[in-house]
PDB file of C-alpha atoms in Angstrom:
ATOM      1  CA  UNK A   1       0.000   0.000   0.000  1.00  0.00           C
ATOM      2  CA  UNK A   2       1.059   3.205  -0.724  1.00  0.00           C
ATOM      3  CA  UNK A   3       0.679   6.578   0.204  1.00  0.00           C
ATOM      4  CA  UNK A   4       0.925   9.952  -1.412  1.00  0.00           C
ATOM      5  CA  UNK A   5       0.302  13.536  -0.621  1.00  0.00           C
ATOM      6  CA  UNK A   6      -1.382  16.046  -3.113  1.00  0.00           C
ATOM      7  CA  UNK A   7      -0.811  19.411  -3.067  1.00  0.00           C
ATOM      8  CA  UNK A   8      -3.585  20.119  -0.598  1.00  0.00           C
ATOM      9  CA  UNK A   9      -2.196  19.798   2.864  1.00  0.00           C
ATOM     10  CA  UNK A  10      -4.134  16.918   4.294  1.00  0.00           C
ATOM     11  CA  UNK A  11      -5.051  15.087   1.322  1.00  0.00           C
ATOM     12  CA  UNK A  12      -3.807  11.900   0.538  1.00  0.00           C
ATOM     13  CA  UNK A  13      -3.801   9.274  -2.199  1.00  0.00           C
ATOM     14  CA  UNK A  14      -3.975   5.423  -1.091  1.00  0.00           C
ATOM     15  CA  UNK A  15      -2.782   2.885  -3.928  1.00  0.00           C
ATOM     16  CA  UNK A  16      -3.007  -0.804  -2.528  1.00  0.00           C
ATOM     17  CA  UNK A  17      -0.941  -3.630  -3.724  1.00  0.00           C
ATOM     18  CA  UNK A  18      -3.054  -5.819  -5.713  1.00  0.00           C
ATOM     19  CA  UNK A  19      -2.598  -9.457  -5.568  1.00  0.00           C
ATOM     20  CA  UNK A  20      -4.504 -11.570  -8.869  1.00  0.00           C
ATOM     21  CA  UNK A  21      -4.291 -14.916 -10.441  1.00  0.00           C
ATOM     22  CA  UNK A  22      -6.929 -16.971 -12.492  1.00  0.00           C
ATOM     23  CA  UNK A  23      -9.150 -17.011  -9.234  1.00  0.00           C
ATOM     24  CA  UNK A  24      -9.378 -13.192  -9.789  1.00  0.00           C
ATOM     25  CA  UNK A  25      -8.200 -10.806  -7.344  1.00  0.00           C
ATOM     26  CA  UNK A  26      -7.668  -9.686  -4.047  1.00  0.00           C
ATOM     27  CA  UNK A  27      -6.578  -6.519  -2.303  1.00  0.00           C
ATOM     28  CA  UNK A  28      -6.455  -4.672   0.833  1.00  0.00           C
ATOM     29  CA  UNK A  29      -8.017  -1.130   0.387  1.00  0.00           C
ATOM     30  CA  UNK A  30      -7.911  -0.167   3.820  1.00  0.00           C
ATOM     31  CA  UNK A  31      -5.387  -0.610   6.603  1.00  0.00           C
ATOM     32  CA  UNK A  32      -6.312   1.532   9.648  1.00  0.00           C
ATOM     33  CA  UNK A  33      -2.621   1.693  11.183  1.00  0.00           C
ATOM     34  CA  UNK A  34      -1.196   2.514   7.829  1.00  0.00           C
ATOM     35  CA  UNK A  35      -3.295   5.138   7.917  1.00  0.00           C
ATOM     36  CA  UNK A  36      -2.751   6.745  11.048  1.00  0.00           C
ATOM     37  CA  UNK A  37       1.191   6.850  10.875  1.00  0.00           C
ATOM     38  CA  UNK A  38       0.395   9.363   7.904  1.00  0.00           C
ATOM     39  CA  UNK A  39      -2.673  11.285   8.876  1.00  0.00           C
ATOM     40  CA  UNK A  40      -1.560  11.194  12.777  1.00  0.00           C
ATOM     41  CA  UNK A  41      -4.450   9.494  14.168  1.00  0.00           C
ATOM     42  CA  UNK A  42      -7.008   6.483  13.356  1.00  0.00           C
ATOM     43  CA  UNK A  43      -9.831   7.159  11.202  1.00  0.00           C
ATOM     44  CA  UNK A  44     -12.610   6.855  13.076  1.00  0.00           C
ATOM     45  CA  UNK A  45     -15.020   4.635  11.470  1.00  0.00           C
ATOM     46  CA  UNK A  46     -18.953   5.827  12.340  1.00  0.00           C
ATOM     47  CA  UNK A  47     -20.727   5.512   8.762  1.00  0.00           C
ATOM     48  CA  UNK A  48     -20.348   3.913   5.451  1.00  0.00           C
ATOM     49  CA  UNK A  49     -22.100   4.578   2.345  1.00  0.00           C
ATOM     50  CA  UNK A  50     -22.661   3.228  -0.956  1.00  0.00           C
ATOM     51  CA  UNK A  51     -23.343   5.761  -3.916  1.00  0.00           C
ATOM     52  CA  UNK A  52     -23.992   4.444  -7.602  1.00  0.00           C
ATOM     53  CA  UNK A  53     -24.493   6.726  -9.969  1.00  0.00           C
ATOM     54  CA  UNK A  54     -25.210   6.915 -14.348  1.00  0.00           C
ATOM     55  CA  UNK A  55     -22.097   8.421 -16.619  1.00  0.00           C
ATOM     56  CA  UNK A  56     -22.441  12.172 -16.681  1.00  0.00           C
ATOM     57  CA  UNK A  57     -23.562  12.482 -12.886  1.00  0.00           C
ATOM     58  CA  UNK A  58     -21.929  14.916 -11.077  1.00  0.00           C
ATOM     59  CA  UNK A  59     -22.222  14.420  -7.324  1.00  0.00           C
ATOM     60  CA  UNK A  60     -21.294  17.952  -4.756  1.00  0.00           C
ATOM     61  CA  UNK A  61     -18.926  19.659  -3.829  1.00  0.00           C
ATOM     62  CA  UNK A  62     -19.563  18.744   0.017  1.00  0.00           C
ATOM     63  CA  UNK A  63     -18.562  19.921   3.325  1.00  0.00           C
ATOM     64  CA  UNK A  64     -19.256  19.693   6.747  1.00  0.00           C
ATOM     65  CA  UNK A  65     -19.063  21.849   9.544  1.00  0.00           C
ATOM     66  CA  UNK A  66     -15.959  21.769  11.673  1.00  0.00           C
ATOM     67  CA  UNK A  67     -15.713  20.720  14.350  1.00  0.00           C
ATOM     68  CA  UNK A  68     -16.597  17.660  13.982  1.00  0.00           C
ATOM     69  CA  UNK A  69     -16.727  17.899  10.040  1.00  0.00           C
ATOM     70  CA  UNK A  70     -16.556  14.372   8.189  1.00  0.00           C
ATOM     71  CA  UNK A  71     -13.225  12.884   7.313  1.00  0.00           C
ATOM     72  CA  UNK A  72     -13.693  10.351   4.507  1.00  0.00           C
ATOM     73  CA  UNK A  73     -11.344   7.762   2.805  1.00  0.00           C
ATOM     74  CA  UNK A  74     -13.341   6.725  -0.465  1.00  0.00           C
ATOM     75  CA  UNK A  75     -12.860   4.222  -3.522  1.00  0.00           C
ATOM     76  CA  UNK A  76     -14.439   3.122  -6.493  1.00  0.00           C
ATOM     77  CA  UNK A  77     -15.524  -0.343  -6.000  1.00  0.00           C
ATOM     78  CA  UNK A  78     -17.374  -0.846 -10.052  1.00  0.00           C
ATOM     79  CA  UNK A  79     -16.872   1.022 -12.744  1.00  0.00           C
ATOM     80  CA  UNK A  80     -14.766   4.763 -12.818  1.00  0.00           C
ATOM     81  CA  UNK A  81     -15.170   8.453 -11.848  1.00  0.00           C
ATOM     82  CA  UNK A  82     -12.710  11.587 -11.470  1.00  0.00           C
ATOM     83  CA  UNK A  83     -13.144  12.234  -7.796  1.00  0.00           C
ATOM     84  CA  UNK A  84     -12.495  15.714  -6.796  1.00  0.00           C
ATOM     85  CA  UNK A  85     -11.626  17.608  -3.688  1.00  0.00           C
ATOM     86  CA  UNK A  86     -11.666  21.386  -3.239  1.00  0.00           C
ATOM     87  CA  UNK A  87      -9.945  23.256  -0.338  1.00  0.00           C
ATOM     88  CA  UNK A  88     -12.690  24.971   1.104  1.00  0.00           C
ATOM     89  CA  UNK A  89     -10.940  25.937   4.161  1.00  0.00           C
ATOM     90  CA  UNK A  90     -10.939  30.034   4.387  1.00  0.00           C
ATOM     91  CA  UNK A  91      -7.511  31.412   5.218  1.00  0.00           C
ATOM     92  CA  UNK A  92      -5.643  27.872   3.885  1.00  0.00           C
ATOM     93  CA  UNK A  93      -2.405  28.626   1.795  1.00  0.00           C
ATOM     94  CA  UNK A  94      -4.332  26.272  -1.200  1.00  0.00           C
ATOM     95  CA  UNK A  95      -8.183  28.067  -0.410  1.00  0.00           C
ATOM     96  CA  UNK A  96      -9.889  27.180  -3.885  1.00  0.00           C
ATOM     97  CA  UNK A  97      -7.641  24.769  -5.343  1.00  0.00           C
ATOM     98  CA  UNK A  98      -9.071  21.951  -6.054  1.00  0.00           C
ATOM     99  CA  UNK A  99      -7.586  18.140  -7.187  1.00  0.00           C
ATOM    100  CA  UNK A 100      -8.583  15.065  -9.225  1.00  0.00           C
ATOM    101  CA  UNK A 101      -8.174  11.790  -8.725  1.00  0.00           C
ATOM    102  CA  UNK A 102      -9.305   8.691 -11.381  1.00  0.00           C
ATOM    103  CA  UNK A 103     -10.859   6.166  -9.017  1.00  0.00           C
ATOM    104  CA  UNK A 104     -11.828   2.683 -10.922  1.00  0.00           C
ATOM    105  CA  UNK A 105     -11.868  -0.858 -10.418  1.00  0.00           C
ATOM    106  CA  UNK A 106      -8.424  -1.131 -11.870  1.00  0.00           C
ATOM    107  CA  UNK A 107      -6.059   0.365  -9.975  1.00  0.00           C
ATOM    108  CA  UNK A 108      -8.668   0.353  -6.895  1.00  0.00           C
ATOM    109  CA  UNK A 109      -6.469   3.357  -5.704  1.00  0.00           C
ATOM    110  CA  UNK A 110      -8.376   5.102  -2.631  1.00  0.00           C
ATOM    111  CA  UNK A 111      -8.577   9.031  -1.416  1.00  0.00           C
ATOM    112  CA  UNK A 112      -8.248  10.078   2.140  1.00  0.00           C
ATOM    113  CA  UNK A 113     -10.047  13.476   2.737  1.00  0.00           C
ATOM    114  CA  UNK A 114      -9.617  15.129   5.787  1.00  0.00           C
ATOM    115  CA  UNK A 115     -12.822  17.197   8.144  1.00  0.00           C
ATOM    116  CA  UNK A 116     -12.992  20.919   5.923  1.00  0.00           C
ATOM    117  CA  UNK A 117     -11.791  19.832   2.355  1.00  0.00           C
ATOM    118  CA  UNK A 118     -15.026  19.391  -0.312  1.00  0.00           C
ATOM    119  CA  UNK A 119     -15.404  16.499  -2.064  1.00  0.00           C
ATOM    120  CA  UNK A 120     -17.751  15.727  -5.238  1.00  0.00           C
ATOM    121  CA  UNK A 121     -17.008  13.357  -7.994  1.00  0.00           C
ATOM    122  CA  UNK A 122     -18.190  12.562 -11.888  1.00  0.00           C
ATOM    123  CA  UNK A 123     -19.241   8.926 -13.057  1.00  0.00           C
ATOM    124  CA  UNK A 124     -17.056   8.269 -16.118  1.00  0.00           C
ATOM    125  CA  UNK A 125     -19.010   4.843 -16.300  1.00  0.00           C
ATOM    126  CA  UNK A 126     -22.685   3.733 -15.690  1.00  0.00           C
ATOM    127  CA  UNK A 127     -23.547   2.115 -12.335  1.00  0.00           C
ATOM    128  CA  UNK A 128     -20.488   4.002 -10.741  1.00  0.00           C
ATOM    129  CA  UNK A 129     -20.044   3.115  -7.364  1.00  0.00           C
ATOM    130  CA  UNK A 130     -18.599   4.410  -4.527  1.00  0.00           C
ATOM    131  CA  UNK A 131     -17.618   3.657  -1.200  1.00  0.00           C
ATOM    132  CA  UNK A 132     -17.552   6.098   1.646  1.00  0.00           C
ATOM    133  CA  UNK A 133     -15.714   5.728   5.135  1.00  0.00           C
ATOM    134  CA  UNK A 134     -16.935   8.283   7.442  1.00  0.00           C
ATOM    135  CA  UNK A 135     -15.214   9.673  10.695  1.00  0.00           C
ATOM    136  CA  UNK A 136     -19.050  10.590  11.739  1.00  0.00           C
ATOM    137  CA  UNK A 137     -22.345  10.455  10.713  1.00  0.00           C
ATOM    138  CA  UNK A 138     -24.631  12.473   9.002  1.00  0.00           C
ATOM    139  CA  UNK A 139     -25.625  15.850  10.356  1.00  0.00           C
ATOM    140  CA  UNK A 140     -28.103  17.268   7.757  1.00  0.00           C
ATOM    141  CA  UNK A 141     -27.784  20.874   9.616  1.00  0.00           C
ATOM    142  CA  UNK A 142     -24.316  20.655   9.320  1.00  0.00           C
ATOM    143  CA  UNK A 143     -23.681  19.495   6.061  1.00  0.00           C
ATOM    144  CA  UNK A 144     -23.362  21.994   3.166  1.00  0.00           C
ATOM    145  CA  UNK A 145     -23.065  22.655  -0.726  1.00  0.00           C
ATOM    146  CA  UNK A 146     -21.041  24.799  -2.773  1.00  0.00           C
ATOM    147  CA  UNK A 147     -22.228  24.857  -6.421  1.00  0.00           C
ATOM    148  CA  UNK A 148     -19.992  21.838  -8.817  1.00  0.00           C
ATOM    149  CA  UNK A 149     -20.059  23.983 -11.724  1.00  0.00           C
ATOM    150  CA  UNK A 150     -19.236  28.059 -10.286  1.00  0.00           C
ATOM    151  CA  UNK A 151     -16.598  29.271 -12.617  1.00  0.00           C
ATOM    152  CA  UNK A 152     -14.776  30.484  -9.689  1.00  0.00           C
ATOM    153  CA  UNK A 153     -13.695  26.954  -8.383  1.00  0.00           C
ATOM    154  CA  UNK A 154     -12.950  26.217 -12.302  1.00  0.00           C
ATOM    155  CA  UNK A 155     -13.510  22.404 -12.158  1.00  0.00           C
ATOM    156  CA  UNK A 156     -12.611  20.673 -15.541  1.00  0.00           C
ATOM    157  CA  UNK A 157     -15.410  17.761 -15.308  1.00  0.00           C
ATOM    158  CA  UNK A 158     -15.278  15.222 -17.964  1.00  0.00           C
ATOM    159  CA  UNK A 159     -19.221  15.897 -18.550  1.00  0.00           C
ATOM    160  CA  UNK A 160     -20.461  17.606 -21.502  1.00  0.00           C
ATOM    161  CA  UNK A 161     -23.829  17.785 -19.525  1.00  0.00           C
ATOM    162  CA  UNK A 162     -23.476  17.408 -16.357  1.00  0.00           C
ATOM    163  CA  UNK A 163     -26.534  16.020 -14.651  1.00  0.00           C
ATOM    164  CA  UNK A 164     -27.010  17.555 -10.856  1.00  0.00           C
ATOM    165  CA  UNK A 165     -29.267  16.701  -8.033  1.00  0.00           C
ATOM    166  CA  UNK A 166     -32.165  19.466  -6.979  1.00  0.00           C
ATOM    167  CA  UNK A 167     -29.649  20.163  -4.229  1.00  0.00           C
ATOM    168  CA  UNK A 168     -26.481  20.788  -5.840  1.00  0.00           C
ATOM    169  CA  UNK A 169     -28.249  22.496  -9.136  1.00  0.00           C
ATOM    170  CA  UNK A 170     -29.553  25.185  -5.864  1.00  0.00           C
ATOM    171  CA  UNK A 171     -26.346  25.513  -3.649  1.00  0.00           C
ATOM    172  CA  UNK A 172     -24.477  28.636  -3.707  1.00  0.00           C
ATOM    173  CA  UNK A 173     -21.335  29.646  -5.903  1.00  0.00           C
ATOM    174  CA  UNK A 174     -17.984  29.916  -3.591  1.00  0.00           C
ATOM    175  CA  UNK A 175     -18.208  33.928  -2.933  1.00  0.00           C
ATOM    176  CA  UNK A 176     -21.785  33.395  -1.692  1.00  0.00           C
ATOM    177  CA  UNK A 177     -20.366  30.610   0.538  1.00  0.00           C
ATOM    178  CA  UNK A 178     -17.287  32.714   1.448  1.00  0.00           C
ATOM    179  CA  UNK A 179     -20.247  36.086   2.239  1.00  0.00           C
ATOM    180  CA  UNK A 180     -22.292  34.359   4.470  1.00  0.00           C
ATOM    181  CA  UNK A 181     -19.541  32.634   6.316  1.00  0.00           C
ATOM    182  CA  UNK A 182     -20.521  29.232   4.996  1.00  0.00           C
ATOM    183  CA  UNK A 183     -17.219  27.717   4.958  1.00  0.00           C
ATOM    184  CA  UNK A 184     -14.671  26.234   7.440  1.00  0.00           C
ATOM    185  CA  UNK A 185     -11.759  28.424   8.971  1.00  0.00           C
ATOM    186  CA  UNK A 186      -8.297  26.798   7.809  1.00  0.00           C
ATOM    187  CA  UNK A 187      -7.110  27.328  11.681  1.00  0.00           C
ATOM    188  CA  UNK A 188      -9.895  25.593  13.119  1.00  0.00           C
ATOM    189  CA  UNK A 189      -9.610  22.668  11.100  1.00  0.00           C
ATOM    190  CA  UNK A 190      -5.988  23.065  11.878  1.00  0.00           C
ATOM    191  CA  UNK A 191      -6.634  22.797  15.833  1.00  0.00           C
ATOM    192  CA  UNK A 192      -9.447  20.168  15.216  1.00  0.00           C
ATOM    193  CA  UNK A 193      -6.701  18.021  13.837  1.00  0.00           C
ATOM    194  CA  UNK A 194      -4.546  18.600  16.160  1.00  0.00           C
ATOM    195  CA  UNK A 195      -6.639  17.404  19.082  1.00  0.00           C
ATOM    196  CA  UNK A 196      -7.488  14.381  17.210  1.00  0.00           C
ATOM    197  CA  UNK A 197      -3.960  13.841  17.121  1.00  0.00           C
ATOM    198  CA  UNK A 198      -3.478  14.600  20.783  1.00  0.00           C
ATOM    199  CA  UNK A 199      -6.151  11.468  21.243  1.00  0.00           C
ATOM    200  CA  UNK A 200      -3.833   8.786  19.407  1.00  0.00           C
TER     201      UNK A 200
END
């Protein structure tokens, strides 16, 4: 297994070691102490979902409040999509920058996104599907949008059309979200982190 850091702080890319024959294939996608040496502290493990989704869907961008916020380590279990993760954290060095990563059932590689970062993804296949680790569970009054497709954020999503839920077709661009104090504070998710770490 292997682990690599993107360029936003926090963010981390998890390739396993796959191990196939004639039988087919097997693979560990998740190794809690591997983990934690590079993040600092376990993952704590309170919800998992399962999101499938047609080619063309776009899916967020996401956040949570912090504290707690939602940590998530996610992977494409059938099919592909271009996962992507914004730094939504106000007064980070890499505010607004955002990554992608190809997820598929190839390479099975895995993305760990720490509490304040935004995550959304696109299906590149039909029947996409996703599987979600969650540090907590869902809060619907703390759980927030920022609009996938605001010019501002500049996402390059391999959609001609993207097709959006009622939800993320209504949430607001990034300066709306940045005016009404929507999003996280770099420094709290800073000392949030830090007293998780303080825990381990």
């Amino acid at each position: 297994m292997k682990f690599r850091e993107l360029s936003i702080e926090g963010l981390i890319e998890v390739t396993p070691q796959l191990h196939g024959d004639p039988r087919g294939l097997f693979t560990e996608w998740y190794r809690f102490d591997r983990l934690a040496e590079v993040v600092g502290h376990p993952l704590r493990l309170a919800q998992a979902n399962l999101s499938v989704s047609s080619r063309g869907v776009v899916r967020g961008i996401h956040f949570a409040d912090v504290p707690r916020g939602q940590a998530k380590y996610v992977t494409c279990v059938r099919g592909a999509v271009l996962d992507v993760i914004v730094d939504l954290r106000v007064g980070s060095p890499t505010f607004g920058r955002w990554e992608g990563v190809r997820l598929d059932d190839v390479d099975r590689r895995a993305v760990y996104i720490p509490e304040g970062l935004g995550h959304g993804f696109c299906a590149l296949s039909d029947d996409a599907t996703l599987s979600y680790l969650c540090s907590e569970t869902y809060n619907p009054t703390g759980e927030h949008s920022v609009h996938p497709l605001d010019p501002d954020l500049g996402i390059e999503w391999p959609a001609d059309l993207p097709l959006l839920s009622a939800r993320d077709e209504a949430a607001p661009s990034l300066a709306d979200a940045i005016a009404t104090g929507l999003l996280p504070d770099y420094e709290a998710c800073k000392a949030f982190t830090a007293s998780l770490d303080e825990q381990n």
